[in-house]
Short mmCIF file of C-alpha atoms in Angstrom, two decimals:
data_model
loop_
_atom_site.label_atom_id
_atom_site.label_comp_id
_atom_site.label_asym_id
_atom_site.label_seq_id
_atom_site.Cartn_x
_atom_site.Cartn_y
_atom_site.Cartn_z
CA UNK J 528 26.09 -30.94 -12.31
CA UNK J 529 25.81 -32.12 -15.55
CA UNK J 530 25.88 -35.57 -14.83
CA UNK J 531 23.31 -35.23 -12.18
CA UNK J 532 20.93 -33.20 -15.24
CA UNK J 533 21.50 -36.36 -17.44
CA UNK J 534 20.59 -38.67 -14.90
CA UNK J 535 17.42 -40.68 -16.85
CA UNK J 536 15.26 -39.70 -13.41
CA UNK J 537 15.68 -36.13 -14.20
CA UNK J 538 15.45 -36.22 -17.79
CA UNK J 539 11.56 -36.09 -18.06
CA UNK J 540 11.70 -33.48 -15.52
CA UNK J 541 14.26 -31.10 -17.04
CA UNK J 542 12.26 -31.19 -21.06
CA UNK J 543 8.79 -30.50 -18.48
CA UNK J 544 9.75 -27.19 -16.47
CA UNK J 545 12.77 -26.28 -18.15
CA UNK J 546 16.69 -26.61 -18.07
CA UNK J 547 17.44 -23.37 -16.09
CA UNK J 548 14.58 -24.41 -13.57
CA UNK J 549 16.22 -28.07 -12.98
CA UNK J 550 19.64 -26.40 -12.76
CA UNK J 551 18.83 -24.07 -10.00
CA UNK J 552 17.26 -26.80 -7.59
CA UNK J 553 20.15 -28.77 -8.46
CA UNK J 554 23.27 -26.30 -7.00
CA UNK J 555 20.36 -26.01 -4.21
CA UNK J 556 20.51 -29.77 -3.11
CA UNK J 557 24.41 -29.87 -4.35
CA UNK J 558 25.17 -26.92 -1.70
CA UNK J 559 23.20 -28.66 1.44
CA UNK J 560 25.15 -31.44 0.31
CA UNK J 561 29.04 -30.19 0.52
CA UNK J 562 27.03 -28.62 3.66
CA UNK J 563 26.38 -31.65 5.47
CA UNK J 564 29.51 -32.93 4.45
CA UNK J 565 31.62 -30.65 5.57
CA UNK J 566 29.80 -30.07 8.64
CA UNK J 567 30.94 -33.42 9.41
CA UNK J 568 26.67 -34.77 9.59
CA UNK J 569 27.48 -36.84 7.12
CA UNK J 570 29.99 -40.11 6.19
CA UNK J 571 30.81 -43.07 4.90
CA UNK J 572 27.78 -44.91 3.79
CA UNK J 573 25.64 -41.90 4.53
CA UNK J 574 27.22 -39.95 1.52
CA UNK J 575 27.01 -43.05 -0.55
CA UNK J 576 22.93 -43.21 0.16
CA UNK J 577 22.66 -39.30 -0.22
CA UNK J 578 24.34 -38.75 -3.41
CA UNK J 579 22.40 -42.06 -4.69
CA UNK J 580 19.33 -39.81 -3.70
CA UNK J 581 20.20 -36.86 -5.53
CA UNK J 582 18.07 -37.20 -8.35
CA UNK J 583 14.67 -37.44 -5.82
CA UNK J 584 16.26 -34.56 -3.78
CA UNK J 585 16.50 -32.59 -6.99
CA UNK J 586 13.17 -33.34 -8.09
CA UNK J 587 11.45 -32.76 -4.38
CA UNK J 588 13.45 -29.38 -4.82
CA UNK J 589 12.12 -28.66 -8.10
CA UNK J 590 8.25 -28.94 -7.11
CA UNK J 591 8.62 -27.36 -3.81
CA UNK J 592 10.22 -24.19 -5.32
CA UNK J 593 7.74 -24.01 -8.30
CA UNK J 594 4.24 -24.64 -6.02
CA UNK J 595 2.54 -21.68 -5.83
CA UNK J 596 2.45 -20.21 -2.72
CA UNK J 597 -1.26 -18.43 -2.85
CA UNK J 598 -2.72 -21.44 -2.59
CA UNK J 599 -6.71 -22.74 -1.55
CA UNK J 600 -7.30 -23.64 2.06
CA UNK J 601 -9.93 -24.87 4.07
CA UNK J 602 -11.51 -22.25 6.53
CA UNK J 603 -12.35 -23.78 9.71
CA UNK J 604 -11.87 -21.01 12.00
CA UNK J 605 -15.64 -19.45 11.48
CA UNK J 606 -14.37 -15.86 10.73
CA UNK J 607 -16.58 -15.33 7.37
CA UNK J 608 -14.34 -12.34 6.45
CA UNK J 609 -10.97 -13.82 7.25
CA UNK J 610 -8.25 -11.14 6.73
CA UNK J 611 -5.44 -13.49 6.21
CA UNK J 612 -7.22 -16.08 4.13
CA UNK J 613 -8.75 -13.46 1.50
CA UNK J 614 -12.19 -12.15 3.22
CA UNK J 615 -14.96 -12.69 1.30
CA UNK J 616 -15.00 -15.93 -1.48
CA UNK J 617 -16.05 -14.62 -4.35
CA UNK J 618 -19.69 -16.39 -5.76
CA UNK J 619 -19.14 -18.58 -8.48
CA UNK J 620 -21.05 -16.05 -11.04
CA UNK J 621 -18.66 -13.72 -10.35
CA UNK J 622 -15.91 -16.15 -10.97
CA UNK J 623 -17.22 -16.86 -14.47
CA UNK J 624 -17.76 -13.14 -15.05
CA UNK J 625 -14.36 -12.66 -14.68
CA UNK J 626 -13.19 -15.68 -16.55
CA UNK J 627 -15.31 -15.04 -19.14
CA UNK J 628 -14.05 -11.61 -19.49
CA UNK J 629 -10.51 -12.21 -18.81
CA UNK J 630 -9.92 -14.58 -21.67
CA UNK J 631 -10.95 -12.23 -24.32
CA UNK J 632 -11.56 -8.65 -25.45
CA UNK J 633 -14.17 -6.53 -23.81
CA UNK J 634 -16.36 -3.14 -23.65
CA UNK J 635 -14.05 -2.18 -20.65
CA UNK J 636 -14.25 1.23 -22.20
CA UNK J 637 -15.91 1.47 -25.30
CA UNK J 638 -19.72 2.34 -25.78
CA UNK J 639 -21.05 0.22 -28.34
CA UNK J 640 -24.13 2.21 -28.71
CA UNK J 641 -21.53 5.06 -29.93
CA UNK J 642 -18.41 3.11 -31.08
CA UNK J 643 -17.00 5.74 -28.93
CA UNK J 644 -14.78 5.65 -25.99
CA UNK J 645 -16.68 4.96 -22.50
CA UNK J 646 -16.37 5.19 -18.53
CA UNK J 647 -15.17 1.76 -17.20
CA UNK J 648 -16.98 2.82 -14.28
CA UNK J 649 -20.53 3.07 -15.84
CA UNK J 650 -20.81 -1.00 -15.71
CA UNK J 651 -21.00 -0.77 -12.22
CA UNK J 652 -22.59 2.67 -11.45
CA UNK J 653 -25.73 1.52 -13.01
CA UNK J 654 -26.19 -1.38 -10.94
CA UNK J 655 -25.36 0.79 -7.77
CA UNK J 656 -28.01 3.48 -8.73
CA UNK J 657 -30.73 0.06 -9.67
CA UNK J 658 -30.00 -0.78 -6.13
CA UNK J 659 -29.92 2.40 -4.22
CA UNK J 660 -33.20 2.82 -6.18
CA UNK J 661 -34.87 -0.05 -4.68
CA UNK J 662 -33.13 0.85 -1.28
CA UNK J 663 -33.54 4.92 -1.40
CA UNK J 664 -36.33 5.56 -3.60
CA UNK J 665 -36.25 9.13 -5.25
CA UNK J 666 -33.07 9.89 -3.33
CA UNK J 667 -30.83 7.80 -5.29
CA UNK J 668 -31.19 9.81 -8.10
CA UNK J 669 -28.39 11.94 -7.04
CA UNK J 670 -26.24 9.56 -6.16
CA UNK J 671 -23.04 8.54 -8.08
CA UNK J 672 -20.41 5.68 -7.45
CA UNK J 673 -17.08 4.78 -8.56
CA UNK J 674 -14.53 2.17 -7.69
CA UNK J 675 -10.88 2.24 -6.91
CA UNK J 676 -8.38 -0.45 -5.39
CA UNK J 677 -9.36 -0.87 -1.98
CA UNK J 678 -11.02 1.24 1.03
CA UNK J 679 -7.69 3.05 2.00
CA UNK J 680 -7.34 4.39 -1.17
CA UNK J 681 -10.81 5.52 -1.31
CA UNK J 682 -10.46 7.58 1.76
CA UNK J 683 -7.05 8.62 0.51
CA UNK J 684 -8.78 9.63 -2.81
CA UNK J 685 -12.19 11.40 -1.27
CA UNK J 686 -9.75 13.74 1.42
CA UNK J 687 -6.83 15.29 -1.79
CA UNK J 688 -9.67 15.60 -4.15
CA UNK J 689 -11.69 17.65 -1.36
CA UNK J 690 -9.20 18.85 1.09
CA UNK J 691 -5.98 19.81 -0.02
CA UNK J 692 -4.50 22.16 1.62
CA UNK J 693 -7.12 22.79 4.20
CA UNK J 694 -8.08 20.90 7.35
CA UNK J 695 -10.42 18.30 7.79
CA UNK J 696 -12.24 17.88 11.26
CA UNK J 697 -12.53 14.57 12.70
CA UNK J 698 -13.63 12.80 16.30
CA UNK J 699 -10.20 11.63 18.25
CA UNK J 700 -12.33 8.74 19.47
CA UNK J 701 -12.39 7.95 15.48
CA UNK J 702 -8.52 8.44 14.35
CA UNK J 703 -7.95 4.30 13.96
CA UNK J 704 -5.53 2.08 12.98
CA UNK J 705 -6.59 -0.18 9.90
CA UNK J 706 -5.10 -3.60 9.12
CA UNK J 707 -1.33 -3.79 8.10
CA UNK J 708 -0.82 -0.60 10.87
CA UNK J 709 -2.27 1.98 8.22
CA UNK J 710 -3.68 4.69 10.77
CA UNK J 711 -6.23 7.20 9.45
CA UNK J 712 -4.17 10.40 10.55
CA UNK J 713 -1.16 9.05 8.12
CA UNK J 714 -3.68 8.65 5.30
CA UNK J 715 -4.75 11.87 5.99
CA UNK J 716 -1.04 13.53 5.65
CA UNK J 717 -0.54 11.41 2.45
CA UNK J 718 -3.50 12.75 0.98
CA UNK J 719 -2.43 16.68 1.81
CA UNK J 720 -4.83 17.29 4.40
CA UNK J 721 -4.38 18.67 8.28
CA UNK J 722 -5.79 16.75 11.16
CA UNK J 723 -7.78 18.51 13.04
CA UNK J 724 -8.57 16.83 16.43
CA UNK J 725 -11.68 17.42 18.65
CA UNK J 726 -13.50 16.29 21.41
CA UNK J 727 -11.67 13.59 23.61
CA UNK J 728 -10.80 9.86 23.07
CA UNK J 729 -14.25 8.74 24.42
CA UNK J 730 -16.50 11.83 24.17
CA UNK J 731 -17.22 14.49 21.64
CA UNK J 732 -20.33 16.05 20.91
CA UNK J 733 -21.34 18.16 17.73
CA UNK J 734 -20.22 21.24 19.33
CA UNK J 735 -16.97 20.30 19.14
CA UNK J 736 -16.79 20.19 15.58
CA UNK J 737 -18.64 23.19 15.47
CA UNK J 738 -15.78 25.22 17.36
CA UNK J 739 -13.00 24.10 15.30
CA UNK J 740 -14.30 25.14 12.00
CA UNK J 741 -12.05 27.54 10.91
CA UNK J 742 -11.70 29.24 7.13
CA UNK J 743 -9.39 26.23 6.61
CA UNK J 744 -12.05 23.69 6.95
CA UNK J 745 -12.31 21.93 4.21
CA UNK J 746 -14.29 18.17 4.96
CA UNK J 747 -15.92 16.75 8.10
CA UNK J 748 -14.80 13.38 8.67
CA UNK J 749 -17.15 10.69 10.18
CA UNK J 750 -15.28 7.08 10.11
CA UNK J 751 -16.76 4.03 11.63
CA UNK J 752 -14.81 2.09 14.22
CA UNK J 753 -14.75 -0.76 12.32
CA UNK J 754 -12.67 -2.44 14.18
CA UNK J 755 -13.11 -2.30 17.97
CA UNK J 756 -15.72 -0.96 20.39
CA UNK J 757 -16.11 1.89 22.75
CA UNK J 758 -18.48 1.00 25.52
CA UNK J 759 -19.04 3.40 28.97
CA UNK J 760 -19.05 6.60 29.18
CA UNK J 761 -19.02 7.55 25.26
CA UNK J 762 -20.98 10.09 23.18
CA UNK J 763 -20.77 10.80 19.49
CA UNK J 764 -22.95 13.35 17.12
CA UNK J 765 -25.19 11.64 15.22
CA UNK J 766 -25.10 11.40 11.52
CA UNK J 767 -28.19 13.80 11.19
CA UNK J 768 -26.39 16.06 13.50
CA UNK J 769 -22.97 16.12 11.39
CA UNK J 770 -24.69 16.77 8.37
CA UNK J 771 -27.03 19.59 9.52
CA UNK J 772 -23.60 21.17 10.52
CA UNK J 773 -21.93 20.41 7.43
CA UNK J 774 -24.83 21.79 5.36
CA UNK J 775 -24.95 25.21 7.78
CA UNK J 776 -21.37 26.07 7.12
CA UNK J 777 -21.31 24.39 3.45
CA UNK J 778 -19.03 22.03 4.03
CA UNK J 779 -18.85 18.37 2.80
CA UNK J 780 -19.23 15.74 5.30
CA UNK J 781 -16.98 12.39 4.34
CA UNK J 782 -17.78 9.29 5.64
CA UNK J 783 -15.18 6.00 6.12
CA UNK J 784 -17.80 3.08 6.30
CA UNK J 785 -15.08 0.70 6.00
CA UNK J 786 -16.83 -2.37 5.87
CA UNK J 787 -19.82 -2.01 3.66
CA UNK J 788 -22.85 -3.26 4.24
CA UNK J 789 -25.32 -3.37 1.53
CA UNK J 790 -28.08 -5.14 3.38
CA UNK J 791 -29.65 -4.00 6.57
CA UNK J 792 -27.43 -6.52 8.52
CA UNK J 793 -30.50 -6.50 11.88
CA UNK J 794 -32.25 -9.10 8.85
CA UNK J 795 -29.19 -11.79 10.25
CA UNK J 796 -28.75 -10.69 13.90
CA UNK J 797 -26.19 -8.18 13.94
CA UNK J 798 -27.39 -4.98 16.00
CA UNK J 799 -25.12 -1.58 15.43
CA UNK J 800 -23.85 -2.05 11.82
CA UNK J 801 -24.90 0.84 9.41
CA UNK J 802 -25.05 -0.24 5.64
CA UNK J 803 -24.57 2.01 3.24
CA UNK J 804 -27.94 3.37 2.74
CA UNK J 805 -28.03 4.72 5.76
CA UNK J 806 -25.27 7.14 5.23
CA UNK J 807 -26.88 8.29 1.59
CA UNK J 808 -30.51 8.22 3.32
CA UNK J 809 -28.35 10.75 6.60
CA UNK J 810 -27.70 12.85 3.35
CA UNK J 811 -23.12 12.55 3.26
CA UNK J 812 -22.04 14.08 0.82
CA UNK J 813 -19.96 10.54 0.31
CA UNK J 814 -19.30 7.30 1.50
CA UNK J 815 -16.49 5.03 1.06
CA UNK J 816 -16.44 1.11 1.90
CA UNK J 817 -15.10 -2.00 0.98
CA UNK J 818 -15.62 -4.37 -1.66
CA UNK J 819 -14.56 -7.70 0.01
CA UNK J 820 -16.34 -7.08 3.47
CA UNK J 821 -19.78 -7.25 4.20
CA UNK J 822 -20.47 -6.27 0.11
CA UNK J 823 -19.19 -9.96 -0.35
CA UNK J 824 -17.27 -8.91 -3.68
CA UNK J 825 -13.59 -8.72 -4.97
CA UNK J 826 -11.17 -6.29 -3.58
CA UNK J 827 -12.61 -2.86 -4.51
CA UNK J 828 -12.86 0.59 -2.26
CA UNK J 829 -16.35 2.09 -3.63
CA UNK J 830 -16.80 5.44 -3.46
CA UNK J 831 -20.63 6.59 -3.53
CA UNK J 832 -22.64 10.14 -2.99
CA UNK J 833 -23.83 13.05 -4.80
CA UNK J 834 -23.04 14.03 -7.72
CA UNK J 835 -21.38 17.30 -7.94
CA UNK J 836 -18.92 15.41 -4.92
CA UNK J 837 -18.13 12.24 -6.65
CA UNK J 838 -17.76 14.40 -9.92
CA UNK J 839 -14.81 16.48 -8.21
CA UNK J 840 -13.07 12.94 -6.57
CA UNK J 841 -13.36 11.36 -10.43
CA UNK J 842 -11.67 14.32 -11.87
CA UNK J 843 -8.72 14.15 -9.69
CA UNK J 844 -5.51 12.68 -10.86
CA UNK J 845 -5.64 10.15 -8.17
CA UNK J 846 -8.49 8.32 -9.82
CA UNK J 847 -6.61 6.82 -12.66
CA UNK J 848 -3.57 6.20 -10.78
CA UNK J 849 -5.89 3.97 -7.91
CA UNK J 850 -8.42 2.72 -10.94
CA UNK J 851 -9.08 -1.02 -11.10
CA UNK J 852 -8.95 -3.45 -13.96
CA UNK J 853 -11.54 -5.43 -15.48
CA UNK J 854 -11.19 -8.17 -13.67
CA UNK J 855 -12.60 -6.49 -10.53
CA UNK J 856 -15.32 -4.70 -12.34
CA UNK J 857 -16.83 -8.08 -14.10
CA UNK J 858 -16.51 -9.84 -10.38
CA UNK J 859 -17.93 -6.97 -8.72
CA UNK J 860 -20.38 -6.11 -11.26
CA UNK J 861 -21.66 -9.78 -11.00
CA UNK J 862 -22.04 -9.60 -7.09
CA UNK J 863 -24.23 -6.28 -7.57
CA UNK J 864 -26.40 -8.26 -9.97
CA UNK J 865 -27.25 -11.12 -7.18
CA UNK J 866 -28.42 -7.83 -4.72
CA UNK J 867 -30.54 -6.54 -7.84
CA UNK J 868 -32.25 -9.95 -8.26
CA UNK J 869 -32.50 -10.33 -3.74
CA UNK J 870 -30.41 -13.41 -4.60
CA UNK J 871 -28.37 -13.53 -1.26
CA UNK J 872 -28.05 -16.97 -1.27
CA UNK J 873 -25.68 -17.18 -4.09
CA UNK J 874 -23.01 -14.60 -2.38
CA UNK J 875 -21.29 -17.25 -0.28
CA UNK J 876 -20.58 -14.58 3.02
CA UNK J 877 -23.83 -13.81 3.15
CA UNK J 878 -25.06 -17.27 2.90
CA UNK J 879 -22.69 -18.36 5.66
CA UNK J 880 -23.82 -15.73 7.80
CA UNK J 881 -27.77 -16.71 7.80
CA UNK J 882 -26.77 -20.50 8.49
CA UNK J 883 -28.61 -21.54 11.41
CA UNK J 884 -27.24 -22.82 14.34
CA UNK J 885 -29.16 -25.69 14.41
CA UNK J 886 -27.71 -26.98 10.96
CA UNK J 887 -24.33 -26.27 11.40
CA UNK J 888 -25.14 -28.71 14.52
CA UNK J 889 -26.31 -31.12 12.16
CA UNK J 890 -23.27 -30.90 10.15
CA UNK J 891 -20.49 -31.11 12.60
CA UNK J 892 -22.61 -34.26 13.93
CA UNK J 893 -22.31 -35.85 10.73
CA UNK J 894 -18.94 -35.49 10.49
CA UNK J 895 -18.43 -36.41 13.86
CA UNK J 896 -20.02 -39.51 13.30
CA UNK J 897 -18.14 -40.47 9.82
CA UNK J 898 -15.50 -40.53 12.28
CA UNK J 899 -16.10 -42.41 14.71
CA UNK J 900 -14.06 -45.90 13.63
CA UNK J 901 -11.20 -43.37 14.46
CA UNK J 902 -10.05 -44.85 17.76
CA UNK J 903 -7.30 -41.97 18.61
CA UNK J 904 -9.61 -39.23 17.76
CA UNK J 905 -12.04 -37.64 20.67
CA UNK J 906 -14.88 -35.74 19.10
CA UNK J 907 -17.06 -33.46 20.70
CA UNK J 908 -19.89 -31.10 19.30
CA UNK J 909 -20.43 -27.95 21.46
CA UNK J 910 -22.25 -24.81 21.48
CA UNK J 911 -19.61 -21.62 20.11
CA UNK J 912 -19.46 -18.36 17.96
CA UNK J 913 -18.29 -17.15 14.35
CA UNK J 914 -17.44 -13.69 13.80
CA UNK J 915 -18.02 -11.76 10.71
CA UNK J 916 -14.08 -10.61 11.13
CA UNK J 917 -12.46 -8.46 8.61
CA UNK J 918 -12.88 -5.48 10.64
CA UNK J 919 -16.41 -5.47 10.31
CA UNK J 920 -19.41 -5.34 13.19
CA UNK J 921 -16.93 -5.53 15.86
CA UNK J 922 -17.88 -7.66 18.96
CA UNK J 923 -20.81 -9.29 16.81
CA UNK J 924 -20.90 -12.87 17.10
CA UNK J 925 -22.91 -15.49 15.40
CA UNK J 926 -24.15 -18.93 17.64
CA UNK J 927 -22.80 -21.64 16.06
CA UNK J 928 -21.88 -25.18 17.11
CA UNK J 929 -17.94 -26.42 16.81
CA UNK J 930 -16.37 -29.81 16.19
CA UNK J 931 -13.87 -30.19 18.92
CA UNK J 932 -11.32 -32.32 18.45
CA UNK J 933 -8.28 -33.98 20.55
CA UNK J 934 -6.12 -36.41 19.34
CA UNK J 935 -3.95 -38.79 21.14
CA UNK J 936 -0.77 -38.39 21.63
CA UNK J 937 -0.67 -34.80 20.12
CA UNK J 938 -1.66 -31.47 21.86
CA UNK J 939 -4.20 -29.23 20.36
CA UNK J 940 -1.03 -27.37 18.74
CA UNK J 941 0.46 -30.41 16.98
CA UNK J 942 -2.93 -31.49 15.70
CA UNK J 943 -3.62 -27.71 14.53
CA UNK J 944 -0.32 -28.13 12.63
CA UNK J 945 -0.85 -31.46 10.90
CA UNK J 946 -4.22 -29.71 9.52
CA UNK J 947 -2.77 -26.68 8.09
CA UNK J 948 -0.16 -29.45 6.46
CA UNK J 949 -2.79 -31.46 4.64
CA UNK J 950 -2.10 -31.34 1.05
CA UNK J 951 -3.19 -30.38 -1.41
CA UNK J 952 -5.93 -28.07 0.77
CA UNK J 953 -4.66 -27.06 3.85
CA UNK J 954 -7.26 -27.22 6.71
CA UNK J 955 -6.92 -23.92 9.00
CA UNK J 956 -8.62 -24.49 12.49
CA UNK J 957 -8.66 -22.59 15.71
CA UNK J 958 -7.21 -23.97 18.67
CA UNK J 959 -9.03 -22.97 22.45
CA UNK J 960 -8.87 -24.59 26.27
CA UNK J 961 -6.59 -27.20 24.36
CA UNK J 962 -9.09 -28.44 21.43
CA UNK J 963 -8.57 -27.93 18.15
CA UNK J 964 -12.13 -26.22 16.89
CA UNK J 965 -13.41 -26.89 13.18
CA UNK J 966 -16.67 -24.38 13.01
CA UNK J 967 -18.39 -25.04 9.68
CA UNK J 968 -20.39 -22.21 9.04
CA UNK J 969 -17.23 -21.22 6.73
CA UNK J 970 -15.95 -24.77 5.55
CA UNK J 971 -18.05 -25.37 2.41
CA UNK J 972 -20.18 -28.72 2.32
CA UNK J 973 -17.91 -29.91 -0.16
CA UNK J 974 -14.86 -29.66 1.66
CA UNK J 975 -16.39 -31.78 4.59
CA UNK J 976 -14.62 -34.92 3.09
CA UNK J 977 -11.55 -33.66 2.80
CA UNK J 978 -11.67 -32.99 6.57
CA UNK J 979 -12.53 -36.18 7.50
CA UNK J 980 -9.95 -37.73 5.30
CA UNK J 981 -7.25 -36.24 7.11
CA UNK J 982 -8.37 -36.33 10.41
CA UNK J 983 -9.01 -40.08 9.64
CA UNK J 984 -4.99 -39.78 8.46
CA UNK J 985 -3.64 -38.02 11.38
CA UNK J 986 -5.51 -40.31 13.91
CA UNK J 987 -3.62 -43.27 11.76
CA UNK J 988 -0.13 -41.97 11.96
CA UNK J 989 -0.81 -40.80 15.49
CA UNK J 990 -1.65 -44.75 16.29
CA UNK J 991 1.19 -46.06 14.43
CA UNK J 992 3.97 -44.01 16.52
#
């Protein structure tokens, strides 16, 4: 071991990332080594030509085991809310905003009209209440908003700090399974609040809720089936309908927006997807959504309504244990500013989602045609559909145009490999009817190069063999 640290190939590499570091991916290699060897795989010559590679081995151990493994890819697929690859991309303001605040000291929670202590969550309250003003008129007035970690917790937050111990009343055709198999009716028992179930799986009608109001009710639930549609024979209250009931028996009414939508989504083609002013203009007591959906921010569950409400959830214990740090608040806080200012464009989900088909055309024909010295690659440009994903507008799609791509001597599977392999940005593509797809509506401009580099690379190697 020590001979192998000395060796001068190492030496630069042990003083760089440190002595323990070099020492572990050492016994690593050493141990597949003695492995091998006593596997029988390898002899004679074999062992003379491995142990001469040690020092490589070592070092390819070394920067494999210390490469981060969040890393930047390439989203082909043309879901703009991609789950799995982070949702929504942050806009480069809010980058900065959180550089910029991240590198020093900050008003997090200090008033500097005061020099007393403040409310981290007045930085982004006021920017909520500028929009809901522009949005609501006089009703936003009364309307409050704080921010905790993500949506779930939200919900989790909204139902102990107005429900505990009592019941809360929701649809059955509403009781949903999130992402990562967190179901509404086990959020519910975490937070200390009965289920109470009414109607049936497809139909339930305001009476429903009406008849199962007991002296234990303590919240009506509303949450939006974010995820999947119910289509037939259906029938749900309307909002107007739930609150009219909740206000009769003075009860709050919750609602679980999920994915929220701060824009009146109809603007870009998407029918059926209530934003968040809809739920203050219905009159809910409050509303919780996303941060990272259709908001096109950082992580962040938002929680926003009247005042006396959100007063009671912000006193609760919870609050500070499910807070956020100041990273979120200067990223989210800079998103809120671009809806202030109607600057849409510079909130890169939205902007992806207004694309027009027509140029995303033009774009995959470009690229199509920077490609076309590639004699193993068959490139086609055909009609297709993004999705906004991320649990949000279910069964929505977007027209688009895809670059479909085959390349010989590889099936769609193989080729959709060898993309996701491409260093140092991994290209992630969809693969259908045995074409890999590459919709750009979600692959920056930028990033077009890179694509064609590899695909140029892949159609090479796939040549050569």
């Amino acid at each position: 071991m020590d001979e192998l640290l000395r060796h001068p190939e190492l030496a630069r590499l042990v003083a760089q990332e440190g002595h323990a570091s070099a020492t572990h991916a050492a016994r690593s290699v050493l141990a597949n080594l003695r492995e091998e060897i006593s596997g029988g795989h390898l002899g004679g010559e074999n062992i003379d030509l491995a142990i001469q590679g040690l020092p490589r081995a070592v070092e390819r151990q070394l920067r494999e085991s210390l490469q981060p493994s969040l890393r930047t890819v390439i989203n082909a697929t043309g879901v703009i809310l991609h789950t799995n690859l982070g949702r929504a991309p942050l806009a480069p303001a809010a980058f900065e905003r959180a550089r910029e605040i991240a590198c020093g000291y900050s008003t997090l929670e200090f008033d500097l009209a005061t020099g007393e202590r403040g409310e981290r969550d007045s930085h982004t309250d006021r920017l909520f209440a500028k929009l809901f003003s522009q949005q609501l008129g006089e009703i936003a007035s009364g309307v409050i908003s704080i921010v905790v970690n993500n949506n779930a917790a939200a919900v989790l937050l909204a139902l102990n700090a107005l429900a505990e111990g009592g019941e809360a009343i929701v649809s059955r055709g509403e009781l949903v399974e999130i992402g990562g198999s967190f179901r509404i009716p086990e959020v519910m028992g975490k937070a200390g609040v009965s289920l109470r179930e009414v109607g049936t799986t497809n139909r339930t009608r305001i009476a429903d809720y009406e008849h199962a109001i007991t002296e234990k009710t303590r919240v009506l639930l509303r949450v939006h089936r974010s995820n999947f549609q119910m289509v037939g024979f259906t029938e749900q209250p309307t909002l107007a309908e739930l609150v009219a009931l909740g206000r009769k028996h003075k009860i709050p009414v919750l609602e679980d927006l999920g994915s929220g939508a701060l824009l009146d989504l109809r603007l870009m083609g998407v029918n059926g997807e209530p934003s968040v002013a809809d739920s203050l203009r219905g009159g809910v007591d409050v509303v919780t959504y996303s941060g990272d959906k259709l908001l096109g921010g950082p992580q962040a569950g938002i929680l926003s309504g009247k005042r006396e409400a959100i007063a009671r959830i912000r006193r609760n214990p919870l609050f500070r244990a499910l807070r956020v740090d100041k990273l979120t608040y200067a990223a989210l806080e800079a998103t809120l500013l671009a809806y202030v200012r109607h600057d849409l464009e510079s909130i890169p989900a939205l902007r992806m989602m207004q694309l027009r088909p027509e140029e995303i055309r033009e774009r995959a024909q470009a690229l199509a045609k920077s490609l076309s010295g590639a004699k193993n690659l068959k490139l086609e440009t055909i009609a297709g559909e993004s999705v906004m994903g991320g649990g949000a507008a279910p069964g929505a799609t977007l027209p688009t145009h895809v670059l479909a791509v085959n390349c010989r001597g590889m099936s769609a599977d193989e080729l959709a490999e060898a993309l996701r392999n491409t260093e140092p940005l991994p290209i992630i593509a969809r693969v259908e009817e045995g074409r890999a797809l590459l919709d750009l509506r979600t692959v920056f401009p930028e990033q077009e190069s890179k694509i064609a580099e590899r695909l140029r690379a892949i159609a090479e190697k796939s040549g050569a063999a």
